[in-house]
Coordinates of C-alpha atoms and ligand atoms in Angstrom, one line a residue:
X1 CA 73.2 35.5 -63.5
X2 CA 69.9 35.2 -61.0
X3 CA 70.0 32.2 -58.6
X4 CA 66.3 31.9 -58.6
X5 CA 63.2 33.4 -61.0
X6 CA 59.5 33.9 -59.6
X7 CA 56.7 33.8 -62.1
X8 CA 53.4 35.2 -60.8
X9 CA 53.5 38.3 -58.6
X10 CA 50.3 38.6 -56.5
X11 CA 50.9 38.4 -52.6
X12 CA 52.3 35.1 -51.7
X13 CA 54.9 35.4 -55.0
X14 CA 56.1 39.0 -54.1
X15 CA 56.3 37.8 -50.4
X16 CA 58.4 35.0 -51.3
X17 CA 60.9 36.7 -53.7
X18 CA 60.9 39.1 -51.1
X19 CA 61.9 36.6 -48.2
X20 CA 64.5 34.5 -51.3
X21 CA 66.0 38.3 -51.9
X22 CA 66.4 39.0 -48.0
X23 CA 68.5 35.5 -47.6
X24 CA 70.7 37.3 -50.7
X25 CA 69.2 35.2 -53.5
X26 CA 69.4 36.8 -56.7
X27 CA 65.7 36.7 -57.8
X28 CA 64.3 37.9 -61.6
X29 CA 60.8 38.5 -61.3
X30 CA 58.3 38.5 -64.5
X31 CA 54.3 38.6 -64.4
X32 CA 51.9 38.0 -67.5
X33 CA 50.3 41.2 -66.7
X34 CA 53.7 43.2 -67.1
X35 CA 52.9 45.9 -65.7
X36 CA 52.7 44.0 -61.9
X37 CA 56.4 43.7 -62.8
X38 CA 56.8 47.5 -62.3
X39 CA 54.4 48.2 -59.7
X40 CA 56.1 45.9 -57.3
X41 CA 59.6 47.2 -57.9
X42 CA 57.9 50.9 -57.5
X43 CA 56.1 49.8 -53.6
X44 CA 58.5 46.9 -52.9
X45 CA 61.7 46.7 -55.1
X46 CA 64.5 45.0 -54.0
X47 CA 68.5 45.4 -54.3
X48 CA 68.3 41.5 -55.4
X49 CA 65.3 41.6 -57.7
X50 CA 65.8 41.8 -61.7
X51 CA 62.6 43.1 -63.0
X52 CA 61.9 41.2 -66.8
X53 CA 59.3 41.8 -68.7
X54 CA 59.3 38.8 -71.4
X55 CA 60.0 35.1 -70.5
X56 CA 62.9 34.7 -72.6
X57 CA 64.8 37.2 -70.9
X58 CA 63.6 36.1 -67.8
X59 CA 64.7 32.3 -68.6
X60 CA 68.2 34.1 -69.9
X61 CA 68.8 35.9 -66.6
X62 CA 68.8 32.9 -64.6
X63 CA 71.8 30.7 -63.8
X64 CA 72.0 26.6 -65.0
X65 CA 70.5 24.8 -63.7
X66 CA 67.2 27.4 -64.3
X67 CA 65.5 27.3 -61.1
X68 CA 61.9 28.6 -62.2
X69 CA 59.5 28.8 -59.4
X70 CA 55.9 29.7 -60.0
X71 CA 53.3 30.9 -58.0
X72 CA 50.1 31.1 -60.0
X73 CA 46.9 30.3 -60.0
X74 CA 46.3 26.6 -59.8
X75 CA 44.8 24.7 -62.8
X76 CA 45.0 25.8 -66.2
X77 CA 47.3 29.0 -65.7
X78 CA 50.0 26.4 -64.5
X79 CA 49.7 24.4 -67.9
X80 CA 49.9 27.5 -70.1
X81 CA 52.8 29.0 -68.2
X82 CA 54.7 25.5 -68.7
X83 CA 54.0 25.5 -72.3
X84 CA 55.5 28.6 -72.7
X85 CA 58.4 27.7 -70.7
X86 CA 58.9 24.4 -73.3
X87 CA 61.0 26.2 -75.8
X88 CA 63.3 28.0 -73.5
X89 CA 64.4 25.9 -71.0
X90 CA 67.2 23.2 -71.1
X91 CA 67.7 19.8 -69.8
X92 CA 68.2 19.5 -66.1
X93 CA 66.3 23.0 -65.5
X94 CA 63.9 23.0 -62.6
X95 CA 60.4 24.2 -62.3
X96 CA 58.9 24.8 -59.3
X97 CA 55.2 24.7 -58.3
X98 CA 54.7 26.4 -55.3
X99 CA 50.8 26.7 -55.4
X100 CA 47.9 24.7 -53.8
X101 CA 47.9 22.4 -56.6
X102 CA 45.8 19.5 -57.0
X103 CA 48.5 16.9 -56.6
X104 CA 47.1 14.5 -59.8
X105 CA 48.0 17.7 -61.6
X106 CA 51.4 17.6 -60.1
X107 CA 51.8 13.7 -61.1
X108 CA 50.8 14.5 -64.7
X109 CA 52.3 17.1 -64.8
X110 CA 55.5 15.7 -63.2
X111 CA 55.4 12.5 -65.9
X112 CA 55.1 15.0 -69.0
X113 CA 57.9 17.3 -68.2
X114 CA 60.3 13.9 -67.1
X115 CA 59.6 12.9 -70.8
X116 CA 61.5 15.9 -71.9
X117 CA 63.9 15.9 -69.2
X118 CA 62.9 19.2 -67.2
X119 CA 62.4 18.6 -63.6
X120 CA 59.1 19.2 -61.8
X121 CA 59.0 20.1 -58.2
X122 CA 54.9 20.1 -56.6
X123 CA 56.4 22.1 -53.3
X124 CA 53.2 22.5 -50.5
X125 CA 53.6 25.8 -49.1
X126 CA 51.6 27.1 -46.3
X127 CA 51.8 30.1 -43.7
X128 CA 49.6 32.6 -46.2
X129 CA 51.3 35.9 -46.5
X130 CA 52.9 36.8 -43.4
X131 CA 54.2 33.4 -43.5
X132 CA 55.6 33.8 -47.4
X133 CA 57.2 37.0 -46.5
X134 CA 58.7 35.8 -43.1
X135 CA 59.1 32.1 -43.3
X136 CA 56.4 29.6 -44.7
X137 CA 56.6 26.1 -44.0
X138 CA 57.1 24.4 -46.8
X139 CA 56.3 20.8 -48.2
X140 CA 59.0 19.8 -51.3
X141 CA 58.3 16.7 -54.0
X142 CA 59.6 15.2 -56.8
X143 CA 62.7 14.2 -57.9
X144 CA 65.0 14.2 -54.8
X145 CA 68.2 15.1 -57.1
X146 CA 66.6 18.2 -58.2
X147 CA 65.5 18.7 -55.3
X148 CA 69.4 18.6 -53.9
X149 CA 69.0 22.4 -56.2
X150 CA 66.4 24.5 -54.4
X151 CA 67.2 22.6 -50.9
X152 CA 69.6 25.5 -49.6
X153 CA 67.4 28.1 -50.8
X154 CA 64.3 26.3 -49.1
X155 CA 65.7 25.8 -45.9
X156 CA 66.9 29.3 -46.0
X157 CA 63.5 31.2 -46.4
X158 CA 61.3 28.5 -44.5
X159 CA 60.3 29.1 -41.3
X160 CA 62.5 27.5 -38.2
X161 CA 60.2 25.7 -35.4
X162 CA 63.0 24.3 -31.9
X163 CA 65.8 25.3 -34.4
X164 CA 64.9 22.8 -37.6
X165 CA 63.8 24.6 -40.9
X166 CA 60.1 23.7 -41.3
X167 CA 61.4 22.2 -44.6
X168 CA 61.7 18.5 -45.6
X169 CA 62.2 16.7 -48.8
X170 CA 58.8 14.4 -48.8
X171 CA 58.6 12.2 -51.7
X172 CA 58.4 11.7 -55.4
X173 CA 55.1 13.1 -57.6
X174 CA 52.7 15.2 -56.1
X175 CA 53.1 14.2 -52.5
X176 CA 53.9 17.5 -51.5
X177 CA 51.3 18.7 -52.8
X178 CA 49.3 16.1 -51.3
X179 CA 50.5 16.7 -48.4
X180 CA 49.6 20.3 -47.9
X181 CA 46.4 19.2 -48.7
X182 CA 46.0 17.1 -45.6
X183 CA 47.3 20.2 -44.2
X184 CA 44.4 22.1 -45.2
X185 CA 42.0 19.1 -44.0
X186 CA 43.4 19.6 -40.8
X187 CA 43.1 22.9 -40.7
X188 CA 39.8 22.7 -41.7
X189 CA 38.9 20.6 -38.7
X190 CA 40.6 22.3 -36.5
X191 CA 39.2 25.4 -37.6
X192 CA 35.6 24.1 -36.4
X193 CA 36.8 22.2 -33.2
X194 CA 37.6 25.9 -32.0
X195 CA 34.5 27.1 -33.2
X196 CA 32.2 24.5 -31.2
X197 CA 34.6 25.1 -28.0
X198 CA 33.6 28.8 -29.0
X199 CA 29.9 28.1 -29.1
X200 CA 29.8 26.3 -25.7
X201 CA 31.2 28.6 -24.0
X202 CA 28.9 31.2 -25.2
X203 CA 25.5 29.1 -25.4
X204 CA 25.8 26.8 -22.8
X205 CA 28.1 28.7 -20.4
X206 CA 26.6 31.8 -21.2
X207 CA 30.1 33.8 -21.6
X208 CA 30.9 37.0 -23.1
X209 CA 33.3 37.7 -25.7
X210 CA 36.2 39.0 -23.4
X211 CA 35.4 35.8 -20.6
X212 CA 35.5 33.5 -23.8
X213 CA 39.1 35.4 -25.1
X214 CA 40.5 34.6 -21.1
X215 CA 40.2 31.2 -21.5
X216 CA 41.5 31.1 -24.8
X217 CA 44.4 33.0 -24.1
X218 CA 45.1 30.5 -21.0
X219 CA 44.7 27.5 -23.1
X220 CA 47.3 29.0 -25.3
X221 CA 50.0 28.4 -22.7
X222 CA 48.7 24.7 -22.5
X223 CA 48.8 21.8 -24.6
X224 CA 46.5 23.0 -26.9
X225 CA 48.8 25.7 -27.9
X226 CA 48.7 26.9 -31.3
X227 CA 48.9 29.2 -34.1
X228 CA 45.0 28.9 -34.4
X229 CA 44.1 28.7 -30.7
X230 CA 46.1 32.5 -30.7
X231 CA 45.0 34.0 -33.1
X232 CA 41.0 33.1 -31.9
X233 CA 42.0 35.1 -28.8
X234 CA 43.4 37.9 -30.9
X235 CA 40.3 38.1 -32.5
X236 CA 37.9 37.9 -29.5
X237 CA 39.7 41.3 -28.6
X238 CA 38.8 43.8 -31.2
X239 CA 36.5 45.9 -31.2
X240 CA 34.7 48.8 -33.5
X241 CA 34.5 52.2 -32.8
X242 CA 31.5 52.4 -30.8
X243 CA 32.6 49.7 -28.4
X244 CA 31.2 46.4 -29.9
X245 CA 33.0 43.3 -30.3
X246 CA 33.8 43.1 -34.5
X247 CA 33.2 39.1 -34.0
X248 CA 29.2 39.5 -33.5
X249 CA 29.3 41.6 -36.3
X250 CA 30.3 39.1 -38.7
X251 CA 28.2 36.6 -40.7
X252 CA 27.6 33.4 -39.4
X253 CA 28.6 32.4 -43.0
X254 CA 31.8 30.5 -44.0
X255 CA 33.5 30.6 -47.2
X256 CA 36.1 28.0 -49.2
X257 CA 38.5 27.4 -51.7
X258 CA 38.2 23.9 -52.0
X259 CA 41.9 22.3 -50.4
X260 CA 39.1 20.9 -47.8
X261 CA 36.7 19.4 -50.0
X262 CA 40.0 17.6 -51.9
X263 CA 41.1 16.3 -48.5
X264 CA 38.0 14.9 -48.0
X265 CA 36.9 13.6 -51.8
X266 CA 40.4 11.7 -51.6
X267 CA 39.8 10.2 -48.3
X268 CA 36.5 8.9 -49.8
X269 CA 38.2 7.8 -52.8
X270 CA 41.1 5.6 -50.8
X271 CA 38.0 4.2 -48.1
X272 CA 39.5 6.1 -45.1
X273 CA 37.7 7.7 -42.3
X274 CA 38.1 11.4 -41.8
X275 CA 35.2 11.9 -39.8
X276 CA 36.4 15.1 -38.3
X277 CA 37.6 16.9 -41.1
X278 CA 34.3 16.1 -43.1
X279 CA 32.3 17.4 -40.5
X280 CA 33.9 20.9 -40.8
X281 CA 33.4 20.8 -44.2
X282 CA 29.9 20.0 -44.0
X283 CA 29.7 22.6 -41.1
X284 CA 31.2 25.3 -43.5
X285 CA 28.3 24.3 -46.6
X286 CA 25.7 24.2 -43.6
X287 CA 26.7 27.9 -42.6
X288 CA 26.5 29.1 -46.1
X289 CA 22.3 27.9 -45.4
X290 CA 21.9 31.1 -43.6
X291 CA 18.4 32.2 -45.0
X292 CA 17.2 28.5 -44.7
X293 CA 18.6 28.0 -41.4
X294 CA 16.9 31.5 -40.0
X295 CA 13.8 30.0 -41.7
X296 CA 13.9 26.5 -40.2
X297 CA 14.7 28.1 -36.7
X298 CA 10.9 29.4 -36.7
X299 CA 9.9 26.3 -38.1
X300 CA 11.5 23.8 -35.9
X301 CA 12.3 26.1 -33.2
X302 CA 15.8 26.6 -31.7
X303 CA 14.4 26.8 -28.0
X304 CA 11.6 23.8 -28.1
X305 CA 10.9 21.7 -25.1
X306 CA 13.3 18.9 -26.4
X307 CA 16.0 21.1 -25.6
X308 CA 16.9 21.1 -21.9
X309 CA 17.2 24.8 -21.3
X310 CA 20.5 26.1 -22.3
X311 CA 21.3 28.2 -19.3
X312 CA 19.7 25.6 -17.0
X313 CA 21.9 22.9 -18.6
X314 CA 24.9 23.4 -16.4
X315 CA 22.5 23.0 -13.4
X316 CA 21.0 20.1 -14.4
X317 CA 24.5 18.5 -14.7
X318 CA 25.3 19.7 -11.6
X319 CA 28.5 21.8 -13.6
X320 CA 29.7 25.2 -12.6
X321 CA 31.1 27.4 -15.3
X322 CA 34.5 26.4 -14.5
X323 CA 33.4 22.6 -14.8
X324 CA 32.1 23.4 -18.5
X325 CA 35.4 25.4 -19.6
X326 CA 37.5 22.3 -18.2
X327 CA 35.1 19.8 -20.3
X328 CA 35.3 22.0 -23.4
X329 CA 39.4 21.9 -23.0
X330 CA 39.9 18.2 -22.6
X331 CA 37.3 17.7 -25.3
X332 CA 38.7 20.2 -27.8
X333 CA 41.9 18.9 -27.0
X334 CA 40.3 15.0 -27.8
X335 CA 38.6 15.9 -30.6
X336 CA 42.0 17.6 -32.3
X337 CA 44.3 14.1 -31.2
X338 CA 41.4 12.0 -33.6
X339 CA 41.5 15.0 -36.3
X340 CA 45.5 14.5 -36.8
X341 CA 45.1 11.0 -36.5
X342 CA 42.7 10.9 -39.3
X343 CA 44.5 13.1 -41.1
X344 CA 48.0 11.2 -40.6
X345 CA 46.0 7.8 -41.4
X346 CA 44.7 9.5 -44.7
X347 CA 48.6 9.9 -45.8
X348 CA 49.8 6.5 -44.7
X349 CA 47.3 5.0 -47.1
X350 CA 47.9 7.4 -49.7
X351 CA 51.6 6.0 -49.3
X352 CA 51.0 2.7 -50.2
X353 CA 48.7 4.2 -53.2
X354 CA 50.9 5.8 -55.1
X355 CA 54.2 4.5 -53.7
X356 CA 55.7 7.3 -51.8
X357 CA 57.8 7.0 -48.7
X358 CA 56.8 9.1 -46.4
X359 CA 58.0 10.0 -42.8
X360 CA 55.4 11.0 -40.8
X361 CA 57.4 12.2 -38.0
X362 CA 59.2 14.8 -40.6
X363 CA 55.8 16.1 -41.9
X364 CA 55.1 16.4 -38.4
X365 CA 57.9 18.2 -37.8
X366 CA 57.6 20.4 -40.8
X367 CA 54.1 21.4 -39.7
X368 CA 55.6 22.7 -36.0
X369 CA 56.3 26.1 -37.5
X370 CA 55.6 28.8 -40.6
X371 CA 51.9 27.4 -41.2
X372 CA 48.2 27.2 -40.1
X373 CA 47.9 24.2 -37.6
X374 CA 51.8 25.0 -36.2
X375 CA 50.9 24.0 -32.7
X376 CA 52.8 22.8 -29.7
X377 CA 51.9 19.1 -29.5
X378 CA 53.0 18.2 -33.2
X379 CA 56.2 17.8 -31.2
X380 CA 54.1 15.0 -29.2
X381 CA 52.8 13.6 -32.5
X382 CA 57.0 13.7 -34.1
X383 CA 58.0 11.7 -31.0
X384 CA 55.2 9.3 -31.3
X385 CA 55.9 8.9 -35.2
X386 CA 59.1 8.1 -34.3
X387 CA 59.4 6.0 -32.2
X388 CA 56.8 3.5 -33.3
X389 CA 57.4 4.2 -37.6
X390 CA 54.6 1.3 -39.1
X391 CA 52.0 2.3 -36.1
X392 CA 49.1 1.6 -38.0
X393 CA 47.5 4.9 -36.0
X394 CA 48.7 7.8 -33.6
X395 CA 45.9 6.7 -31.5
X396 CA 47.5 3.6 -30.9
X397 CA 50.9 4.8 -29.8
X398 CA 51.5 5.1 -25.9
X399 CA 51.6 8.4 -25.9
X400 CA 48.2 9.5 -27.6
X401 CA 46.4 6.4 -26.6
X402 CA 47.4 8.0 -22.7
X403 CA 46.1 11.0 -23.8
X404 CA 42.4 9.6 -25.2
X405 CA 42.2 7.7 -22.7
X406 CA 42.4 10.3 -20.1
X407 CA 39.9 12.8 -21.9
X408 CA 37.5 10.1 -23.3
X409 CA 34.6 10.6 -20.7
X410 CA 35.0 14.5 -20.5
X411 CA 34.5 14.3 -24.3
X412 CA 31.7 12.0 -24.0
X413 CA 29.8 13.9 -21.6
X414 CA 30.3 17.3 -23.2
X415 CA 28.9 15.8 -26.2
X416 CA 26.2 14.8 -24.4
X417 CA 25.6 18.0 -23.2
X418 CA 25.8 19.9 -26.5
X419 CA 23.4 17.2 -27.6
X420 CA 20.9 18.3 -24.5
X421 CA 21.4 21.9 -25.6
X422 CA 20.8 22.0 -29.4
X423 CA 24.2 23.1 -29.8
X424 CA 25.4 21.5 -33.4
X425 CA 29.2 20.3 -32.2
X426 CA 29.5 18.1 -35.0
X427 CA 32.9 17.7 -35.1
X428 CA 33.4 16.8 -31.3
X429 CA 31.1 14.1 -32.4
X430 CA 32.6 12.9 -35.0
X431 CA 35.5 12.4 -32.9
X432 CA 33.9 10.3 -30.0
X433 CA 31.9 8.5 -33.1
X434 CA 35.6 7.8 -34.2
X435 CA 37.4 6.1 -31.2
X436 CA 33.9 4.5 -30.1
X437 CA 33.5 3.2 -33.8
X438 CA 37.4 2.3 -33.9
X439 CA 38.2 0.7 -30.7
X440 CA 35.2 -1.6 -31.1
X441 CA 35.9 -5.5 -31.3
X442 CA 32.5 -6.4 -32.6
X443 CA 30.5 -4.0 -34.8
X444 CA 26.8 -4.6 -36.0
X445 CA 28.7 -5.0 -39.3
X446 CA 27.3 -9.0 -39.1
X447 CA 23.7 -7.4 -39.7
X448 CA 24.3 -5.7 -43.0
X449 CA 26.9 -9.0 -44.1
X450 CA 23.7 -11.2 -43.6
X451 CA 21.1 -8.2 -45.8
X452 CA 23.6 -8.1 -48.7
X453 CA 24.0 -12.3 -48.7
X454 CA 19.6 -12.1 -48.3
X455 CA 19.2 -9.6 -51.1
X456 CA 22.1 -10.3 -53.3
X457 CA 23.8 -13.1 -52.4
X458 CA 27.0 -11.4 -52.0
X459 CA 28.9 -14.0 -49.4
X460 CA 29.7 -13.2 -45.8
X461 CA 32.3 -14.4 -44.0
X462 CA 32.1 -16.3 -40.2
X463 CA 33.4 -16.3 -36.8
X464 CA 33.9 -19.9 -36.2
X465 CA 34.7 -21.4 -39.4
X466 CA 37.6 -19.9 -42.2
X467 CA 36.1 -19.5 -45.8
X468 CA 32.9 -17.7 -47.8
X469 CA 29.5 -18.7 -47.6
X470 CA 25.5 -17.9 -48.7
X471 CA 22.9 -18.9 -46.8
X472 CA 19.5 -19.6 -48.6
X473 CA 17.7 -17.1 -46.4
X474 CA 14.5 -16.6 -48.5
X475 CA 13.8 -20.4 -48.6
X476 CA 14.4 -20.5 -44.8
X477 CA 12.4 -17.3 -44.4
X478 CA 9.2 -19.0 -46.3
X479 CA 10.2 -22.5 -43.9
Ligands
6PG1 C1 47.9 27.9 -45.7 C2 46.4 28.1 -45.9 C3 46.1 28.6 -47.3 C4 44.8 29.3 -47.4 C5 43.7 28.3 -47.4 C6 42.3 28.9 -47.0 O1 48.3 26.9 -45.4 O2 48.6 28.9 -45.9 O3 45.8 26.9 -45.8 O4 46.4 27.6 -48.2 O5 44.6 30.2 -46.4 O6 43.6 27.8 -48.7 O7 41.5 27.9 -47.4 P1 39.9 28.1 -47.5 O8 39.6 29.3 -48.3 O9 39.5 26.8 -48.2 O10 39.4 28.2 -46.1

């Protein structure tokens, strides 16, 4: 009898009934298209892998409690697949969800399957392929005493980050799910953080690829050290055949899948704030404008005199090049502290939403190693999590408020200046917009209280005096 079974065998399955197999799991493997089935045990067969090539032997391979862990497309392919399964599992067996599933999916799905007594697990798992293969992080939900089932085999194949699996039981329902969607929010703005840091340094400091890749590689042994922040000075490295960096060769054109737009469509939903993440969204549909944005360019051009001169603008702020690389740091650096702390936010209301119980220093923690935004000072944001649990924001524990508080004018001004040079850093923005918006005691929110009482009669509330009131403002206007 199998310990575990993996349905769906493009990359990220294979890789992870590869990494289940090298821990000495007994895996049966089974695709829809059969034929996957042999092809991988052909290129990448395993002594622990039982190739099946229908579902009820596949379900009759597998030990009690069935532990059935897909990894198919999300959507409708996850429905049919459970539909199938209906007939041939038992009480007490477990499917597993291991896809980016929408995590309403997961919650309806979870309620059907309870009904008839199967458990549903909506597992987040992130780290793509190499991380599958080698340790993912990974981001568990549902029932927790199913969960007790896959929790050895979890830990085992997850990634290890200062000697903790990158693995922790979240909550009930789609939570994990939900989770890894913040994930991808986050990695979305973190994504174009680097990219404005990148445009910067070449626009306004006027630096070439392999001066740009320095400073990146030196951040990287810094606070903002990360996966991401790596891997961007990996890539300012290679080159083509003739000599020429591969980076300028690609189109200025990003592509999606759609965990960011969720991230962001939910945050509207619940009324919170992700200012950061939705600017890198918004930067990634703007991109896609290429033709539009080449056209415009002509039209309202890039170099007009409203612009102060690029190349001049360092002068003109009496900044040297080392100046500008020390602004773009602290500010990157800023910019990503409001990102998590929008992100983090997001879940805390989600919480209370659909009554999880989530602990943000874990998730935290889980996110240190295996996937995308693993970075250094998610250690910082644990500790912080920790010791202050009902913080209504990171940016108002010690620690972080310290750290904004320190970078807050170096973010200011290098907004300022890549407002001075044309240079679209929307997310940095977004961030100073953030605090400055966030930290203020009295908004102009009093002016738009007294236009919806004038035009509607809608009530405001006042300073001096508890209770709701209307003024008569058109009578007093005509006074
Ligand atoms: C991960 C990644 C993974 C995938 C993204 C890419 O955590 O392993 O986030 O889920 O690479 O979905 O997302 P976009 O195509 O939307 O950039």
């Amino acid at each position: 009898m199998n310990n575990i079974g993996v349905i769906g065998l493009s990359v990220m399955g294979m890789n992870l009934a590869l990494n289940m197999a090298d821990k000495g799991y007994k895996v049966s493997i089974y695709n829809r298209t059969t034929s996957v089935v042999d092809d991988v045990m052909r290129d990448h067969g395993h002594k622990n892998f039982t190739p099946t090539y229908d579902l009820e032997d596949f379900v009759k391979s597998l030990e009690r409690p069935r532990r059935v862990f897909l990894m198919i497309k999300s959507g409708k392919p996850i429905d049919m697949v459970i539909d199938q399964l209906m007939g041939l599992l038992d009480e007490g067996d477990i499917i597993i969800d291991g896809g980016n599933s929408y995590f309403k999916d997961t919650i309806r799905r979870s309620n059907y399957l309870e009904d008839k007594k199967i458990n549903y697990l909506g597992v987040g798992i992130s780290g793509g392929e190499e991380g599958a293969r080698f340790g993912p992080a990974i981001m568990p939900s549902g029932n927790k005493e199913a969960y007790g089932h896959v929790k050895d085999i979890f830990e085992d194949i997850s990634a290890k980050a200062y000697g903790e699996a990158c693995c922790k039981y979240i909550s009930t329902g789609g939570s994990g799910h939900y989770v890894k969607m913040v994930h991808n929010g986050i990695e979305y703005g973190d994504m174009q953080l680097i990219s404005e840091a990148y445009m910067l340094l070449r626009d306004i400091g006027g630096m070439d690829n392999s001066q740009i890749q320095e400073v990146f590689e030196a951040w990287n042994k810094t606070e903002l050290e990360s996966y991401l922040i790596e891997i961007t000075a990996n890539i300012l490295k290679v080159k083509e055949a003739d000599g020429s960096y591969l980076v300028d060769k690609i189109l200025d054109k990003s592509a999606q899948k759609g965990t960011g737009k969720w991230t962001n469509l939910e945050a509207i939903d619940l009324g919170v704030d992700v200012s950061v993440i939705t600017a890198a969204l918004n930067a990634r549909y703007m991109s896609g404008l290429k033709d539009e944005r080449v056209k415009l360019s002509t039209i309202i051009g890039e170099n007009k005199a409203e612009f102060a001169g690029k190349k001049d603008l360092l002068d003109l702020m009496g900044l040297n090049k080392e100046d500008l690389v020390d602004l773009v740091k602290k500010s990157l650096y800023a910019s990503k502290i409001v990102s998590y702390a929008q992100g983090f936010k997001l879940l805390s209301v989600a919480e209370k939403e659909y009554g999880w119980d989530l602990n943000f220093a874990d998730i935290a923690k889980i996110f240190r190693g295996g996937c995308i935004i693993r970075a250094r000072f998610l250690n910082d944001i644990s500790a912080a999590f920790d010791q202050d649990k009902d913080v209504e924001n990171l940016l108002m524990t010690d620690f972080f408020a310290k750290e904004i508080n320190d970078r807050l004018a170096d973010l200011r001004k290098l907004v300022a200046i890549g407002a001075m040079g044309g240079i679209p850093i929307t997310a940095m923005s977004a961030a100073l917009a953030y605090v400055d918006t966030y930290r203020s005691s009295r908004l102009g929110a009093n002016i738009i209280q007294a236009q919806r009482d004038y035009f509607g009669a809608h009530t405001f509330e006042r300073v001096d005096v508890d209770g709701v009131f209307h003024h008569d403002w058109i009578d007093e206007d005509e006074k």
